[in-house]
Coordinates of C-alpha atoms in Angstrom, one line a residue:
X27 CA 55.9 8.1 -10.6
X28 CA 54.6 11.1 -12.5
X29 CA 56.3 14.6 -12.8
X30 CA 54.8 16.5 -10.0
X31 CA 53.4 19.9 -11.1
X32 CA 56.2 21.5 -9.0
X33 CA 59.2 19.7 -10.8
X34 CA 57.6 20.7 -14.2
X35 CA 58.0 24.4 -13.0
X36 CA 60.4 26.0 -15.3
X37 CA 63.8 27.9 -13.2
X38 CA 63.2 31.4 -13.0
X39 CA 65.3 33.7 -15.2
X40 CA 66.7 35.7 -12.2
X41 CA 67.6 32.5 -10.0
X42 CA 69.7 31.0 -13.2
X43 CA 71.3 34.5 -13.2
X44 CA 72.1 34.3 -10.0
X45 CA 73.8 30.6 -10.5
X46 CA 75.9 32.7 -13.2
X47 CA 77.0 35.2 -11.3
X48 CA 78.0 33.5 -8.3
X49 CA 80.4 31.5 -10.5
X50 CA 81.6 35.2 -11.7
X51 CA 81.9 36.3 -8.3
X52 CA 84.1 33.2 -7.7
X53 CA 86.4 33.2 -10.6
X54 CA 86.3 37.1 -11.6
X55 CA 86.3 39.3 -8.2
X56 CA 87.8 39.7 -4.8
X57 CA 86.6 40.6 -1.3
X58 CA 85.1 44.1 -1.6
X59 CA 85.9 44.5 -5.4
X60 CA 82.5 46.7 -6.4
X61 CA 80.9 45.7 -9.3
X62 CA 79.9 47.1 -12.8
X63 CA 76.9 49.0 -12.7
X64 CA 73.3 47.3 -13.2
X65 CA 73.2 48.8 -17.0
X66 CA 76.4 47.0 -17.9
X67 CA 75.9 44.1 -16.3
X68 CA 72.3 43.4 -17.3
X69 CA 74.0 44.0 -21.2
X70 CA 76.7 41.4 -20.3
X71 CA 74.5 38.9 -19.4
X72 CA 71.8 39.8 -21.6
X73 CA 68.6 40.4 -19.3
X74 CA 66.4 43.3 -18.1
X75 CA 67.4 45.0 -15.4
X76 CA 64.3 43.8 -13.4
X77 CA 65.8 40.2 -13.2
X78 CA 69.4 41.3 -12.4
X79 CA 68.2 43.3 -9.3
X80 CA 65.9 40.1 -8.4
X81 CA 69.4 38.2 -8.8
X82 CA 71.5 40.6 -7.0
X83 CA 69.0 40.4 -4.2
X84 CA 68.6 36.9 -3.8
X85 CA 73.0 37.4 -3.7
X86 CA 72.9 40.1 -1.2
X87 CA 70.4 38.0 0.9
X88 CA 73.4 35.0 1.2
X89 CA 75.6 36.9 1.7
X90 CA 77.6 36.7 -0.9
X91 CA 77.4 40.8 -2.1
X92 CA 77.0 44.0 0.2
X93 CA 75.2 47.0 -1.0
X94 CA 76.9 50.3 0.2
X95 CA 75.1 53.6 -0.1
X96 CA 77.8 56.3 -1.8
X97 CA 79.7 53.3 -2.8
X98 CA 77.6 50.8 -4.8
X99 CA 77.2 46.9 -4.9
X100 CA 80.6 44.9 -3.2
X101 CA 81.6 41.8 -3.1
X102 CA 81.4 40.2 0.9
X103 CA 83.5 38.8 3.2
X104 CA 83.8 35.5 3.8
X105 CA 81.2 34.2 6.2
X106 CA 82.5 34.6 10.0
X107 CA 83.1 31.6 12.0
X108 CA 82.6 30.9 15.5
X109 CA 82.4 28.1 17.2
X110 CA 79.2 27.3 19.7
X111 CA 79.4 23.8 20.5
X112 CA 79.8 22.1 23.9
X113 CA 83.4 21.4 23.2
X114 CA 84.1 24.9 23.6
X115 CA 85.1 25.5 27.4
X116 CA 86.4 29.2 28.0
X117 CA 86.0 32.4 29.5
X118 CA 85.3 35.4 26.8
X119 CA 88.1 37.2 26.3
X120 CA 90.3 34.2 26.6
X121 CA 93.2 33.7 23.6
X122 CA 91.4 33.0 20.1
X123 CA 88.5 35.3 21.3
X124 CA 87.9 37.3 18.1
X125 CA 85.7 39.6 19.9
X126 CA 86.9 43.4 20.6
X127 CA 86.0 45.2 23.5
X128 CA 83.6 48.5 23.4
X129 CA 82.9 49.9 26.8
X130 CA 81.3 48.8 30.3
X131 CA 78.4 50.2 32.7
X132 CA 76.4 49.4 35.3
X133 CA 72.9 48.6 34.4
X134 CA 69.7 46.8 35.5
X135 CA 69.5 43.4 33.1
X136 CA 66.5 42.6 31.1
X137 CA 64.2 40.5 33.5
X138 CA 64.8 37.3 32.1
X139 CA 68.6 37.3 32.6
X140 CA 68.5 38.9 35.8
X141 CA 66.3 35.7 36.8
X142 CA 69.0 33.6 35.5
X143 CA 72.1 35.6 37.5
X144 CA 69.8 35.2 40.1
X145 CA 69.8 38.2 41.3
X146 CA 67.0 41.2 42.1
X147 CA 65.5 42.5 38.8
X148 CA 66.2 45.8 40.0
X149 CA 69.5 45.4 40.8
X150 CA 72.7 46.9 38.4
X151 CA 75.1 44.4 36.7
X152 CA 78.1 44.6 34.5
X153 CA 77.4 45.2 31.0
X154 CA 80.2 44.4 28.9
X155 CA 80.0 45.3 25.5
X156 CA 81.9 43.9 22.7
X157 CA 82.0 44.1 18.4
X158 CA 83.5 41.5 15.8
X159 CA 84.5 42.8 12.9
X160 CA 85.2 40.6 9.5
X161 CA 87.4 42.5 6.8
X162 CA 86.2 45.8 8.8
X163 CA 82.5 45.2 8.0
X164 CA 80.7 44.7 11.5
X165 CA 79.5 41.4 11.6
X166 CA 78.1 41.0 15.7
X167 CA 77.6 42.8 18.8
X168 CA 77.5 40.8 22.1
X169 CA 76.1 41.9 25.7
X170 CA 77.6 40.1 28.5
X171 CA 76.3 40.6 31.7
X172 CA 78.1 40.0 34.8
X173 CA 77.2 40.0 38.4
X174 CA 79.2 42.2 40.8
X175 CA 79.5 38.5 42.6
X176 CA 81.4 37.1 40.0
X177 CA 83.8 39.9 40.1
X178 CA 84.2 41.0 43.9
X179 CA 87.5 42.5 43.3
X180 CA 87.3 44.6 40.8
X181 CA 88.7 48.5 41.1
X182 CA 86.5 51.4 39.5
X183 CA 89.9 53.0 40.6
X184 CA 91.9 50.5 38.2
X185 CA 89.6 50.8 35.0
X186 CA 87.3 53.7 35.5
X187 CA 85.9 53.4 32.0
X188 CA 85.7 52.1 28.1
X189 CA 87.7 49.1 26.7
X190 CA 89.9 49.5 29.8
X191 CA 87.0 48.4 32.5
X192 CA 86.0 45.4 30.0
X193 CA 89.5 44.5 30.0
X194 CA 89.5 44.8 34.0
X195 CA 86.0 43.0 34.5
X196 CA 87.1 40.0 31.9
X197 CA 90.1 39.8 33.9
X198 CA 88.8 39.2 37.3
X199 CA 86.0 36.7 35.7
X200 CA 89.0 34.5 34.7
X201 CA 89.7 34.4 38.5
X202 CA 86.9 31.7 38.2
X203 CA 86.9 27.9 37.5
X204 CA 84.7 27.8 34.7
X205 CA 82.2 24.9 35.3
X206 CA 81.1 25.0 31.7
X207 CA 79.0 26.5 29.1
X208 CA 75.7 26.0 27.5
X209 CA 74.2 28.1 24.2
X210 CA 71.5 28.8 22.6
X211 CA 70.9 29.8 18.8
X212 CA 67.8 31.4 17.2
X213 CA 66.6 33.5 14.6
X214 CA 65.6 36.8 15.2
X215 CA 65.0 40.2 13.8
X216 CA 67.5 43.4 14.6
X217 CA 65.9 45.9 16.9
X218 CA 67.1 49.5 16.7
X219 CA 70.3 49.3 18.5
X220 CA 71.3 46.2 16.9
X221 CA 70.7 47.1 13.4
X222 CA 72.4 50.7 14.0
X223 CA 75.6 48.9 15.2
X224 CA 76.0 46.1 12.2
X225 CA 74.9 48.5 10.2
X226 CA 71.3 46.9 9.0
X227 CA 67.7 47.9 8.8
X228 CA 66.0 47.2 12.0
X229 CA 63.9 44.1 11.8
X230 CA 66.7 42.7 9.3
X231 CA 67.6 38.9 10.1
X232 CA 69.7 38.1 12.8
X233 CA 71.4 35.0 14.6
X234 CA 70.9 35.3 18.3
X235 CA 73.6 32.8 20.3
X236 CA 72.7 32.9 23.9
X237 CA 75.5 31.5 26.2
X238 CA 75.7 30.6 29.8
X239 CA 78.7 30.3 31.5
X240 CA 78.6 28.4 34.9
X241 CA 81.3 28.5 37.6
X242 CA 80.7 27.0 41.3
X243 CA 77.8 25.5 40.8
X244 CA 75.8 28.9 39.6
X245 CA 75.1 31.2 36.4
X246 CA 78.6 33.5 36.7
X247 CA 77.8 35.3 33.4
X248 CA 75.3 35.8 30.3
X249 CA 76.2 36.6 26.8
X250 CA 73.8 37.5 24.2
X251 CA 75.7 37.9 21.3
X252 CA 73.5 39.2 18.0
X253 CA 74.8 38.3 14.4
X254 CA 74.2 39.6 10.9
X255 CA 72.4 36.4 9.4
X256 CA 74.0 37.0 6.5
X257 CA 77.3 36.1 7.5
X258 CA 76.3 32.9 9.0
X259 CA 76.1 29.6 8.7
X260 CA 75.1 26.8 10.4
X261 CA 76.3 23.4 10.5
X262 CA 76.0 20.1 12.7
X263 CA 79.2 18.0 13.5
X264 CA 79.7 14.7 13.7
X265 CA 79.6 15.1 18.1
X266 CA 76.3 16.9 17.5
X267 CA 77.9 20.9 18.1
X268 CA 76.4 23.5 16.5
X269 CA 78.9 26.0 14.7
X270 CA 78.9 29.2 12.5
X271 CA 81.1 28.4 9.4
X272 CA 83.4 30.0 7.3
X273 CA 82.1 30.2 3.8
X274 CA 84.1 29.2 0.9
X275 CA 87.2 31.9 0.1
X276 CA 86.5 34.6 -2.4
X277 CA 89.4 34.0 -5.0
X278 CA 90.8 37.2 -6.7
X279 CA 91.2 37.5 -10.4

């Protein structure tokens, strides 16, 4: 067979550069090391500046650097993991979650879950909200909703409010025999309040893992749980789960 006009395309300058510096940024730096300036390193590697900053994007976009403002171009955390395969059978907040709790209020669900709680779409749930931090760079923000039927003995008197009342309303959920769990994954773009907390642009590139935890025979609890896309990865085991993967380990110098 003939070479095909797109194999005969030579590599881009900038996309070699970036093959050369991701070798740097394995051998030469460690987690949240910043890096020389763009002058210095576009001398070091002999190029213009213009295919560096092409390079360092393309870098930033896999989430292998971080661009700071007041602090300059780092290099990123491994990629957090977390598992969303049908092997996984717990409550959240059960031991391993990595998850840590933010505060909880009564409020009226989007439509669609409220459908799925079954319950009126005017009616008030719990709405747990939780962050997940990797190397103290936010990396997700979850909202679990909860039913006031899944939790009919919870005290406003015991946890009146923040971390406490998630701490309380997780609690009483465990009081249930989880049935099991089914998720959800799908690209998305970060709307306001998303982006704000993981500290992104809104409409920047997210991972949206919907989960739905069942316990006597009916939808207990929803979590939407909304991760930076750039600390992701997805990859299919041999029994057919989904997960999010750990990247390879940034080695020091």
């Amino acid at each position: 067979m003939g070479t095909t006009q797109l194999e005969s395309v030579p590599e881009p300058k900038y996309w070699h550069l970036r093959t050369v510096l991701s070798e740097a940024l394995d051998s030469e730096f460690s987690v949240g090391e910043i890096l020389p300036n763009e002058r210095d390193l576009a001398a070091r590697f002999g190029v213009a500046r213009a295919t560096l900053r092409q390079a360092l994007e393309q870098l930033e976009l896999e989430g292998r650097l971080q661009r700071r403002r007041g602090v300059g171009t780092t290099v990123a955390p491994p990629r957090v993991g977390v598992a969303v395969g049908p092997e996984q059978h717990a409550w959240p907040g059960a031991a391993g979650d990595d998850w840590q709790p933010v505060d909880c209020a009564a409020a009226v669900p989007p439509a669609s879950v409220a459908d799925a709680l079954q319950v009126d779409r005017d009616q008030p749930v719990h709405v747990v909200r939780r962050s997940r931090t990797n190397h103290g760079q936010p990396v997700a923000a979850e909202l679990l909703y909860i039913p006031e039927q899944s939790v009919p003995e919870l005290s406003a008197i015991d946890a009146p409010s923040g971390a406490a009342r998630v701490r309380a309303v997780l609690r009483e959920l465990h009081r249930l025999e989880l049935d099991s769990r089914e998720n959800a994954v799908e690209l998305g773009s970060a709307r306001a309040d998303d982006a704000k907390e993981l500290d992104r642009l809104p409409g920047a590139p997210v991972l949206v893992v919907t989960t739905r935890y069942l316990a006597g025979g009916r939808t207990a609890a929803i979590s939407v749980a909304t991760y930076r896309a750039d600390t992701c990865r997805l990859t299919f085991g041999d029994s057919g789960a989904v997960e999010i993967d750990e990247g390879p380990q940034r080695q020091a110098s």
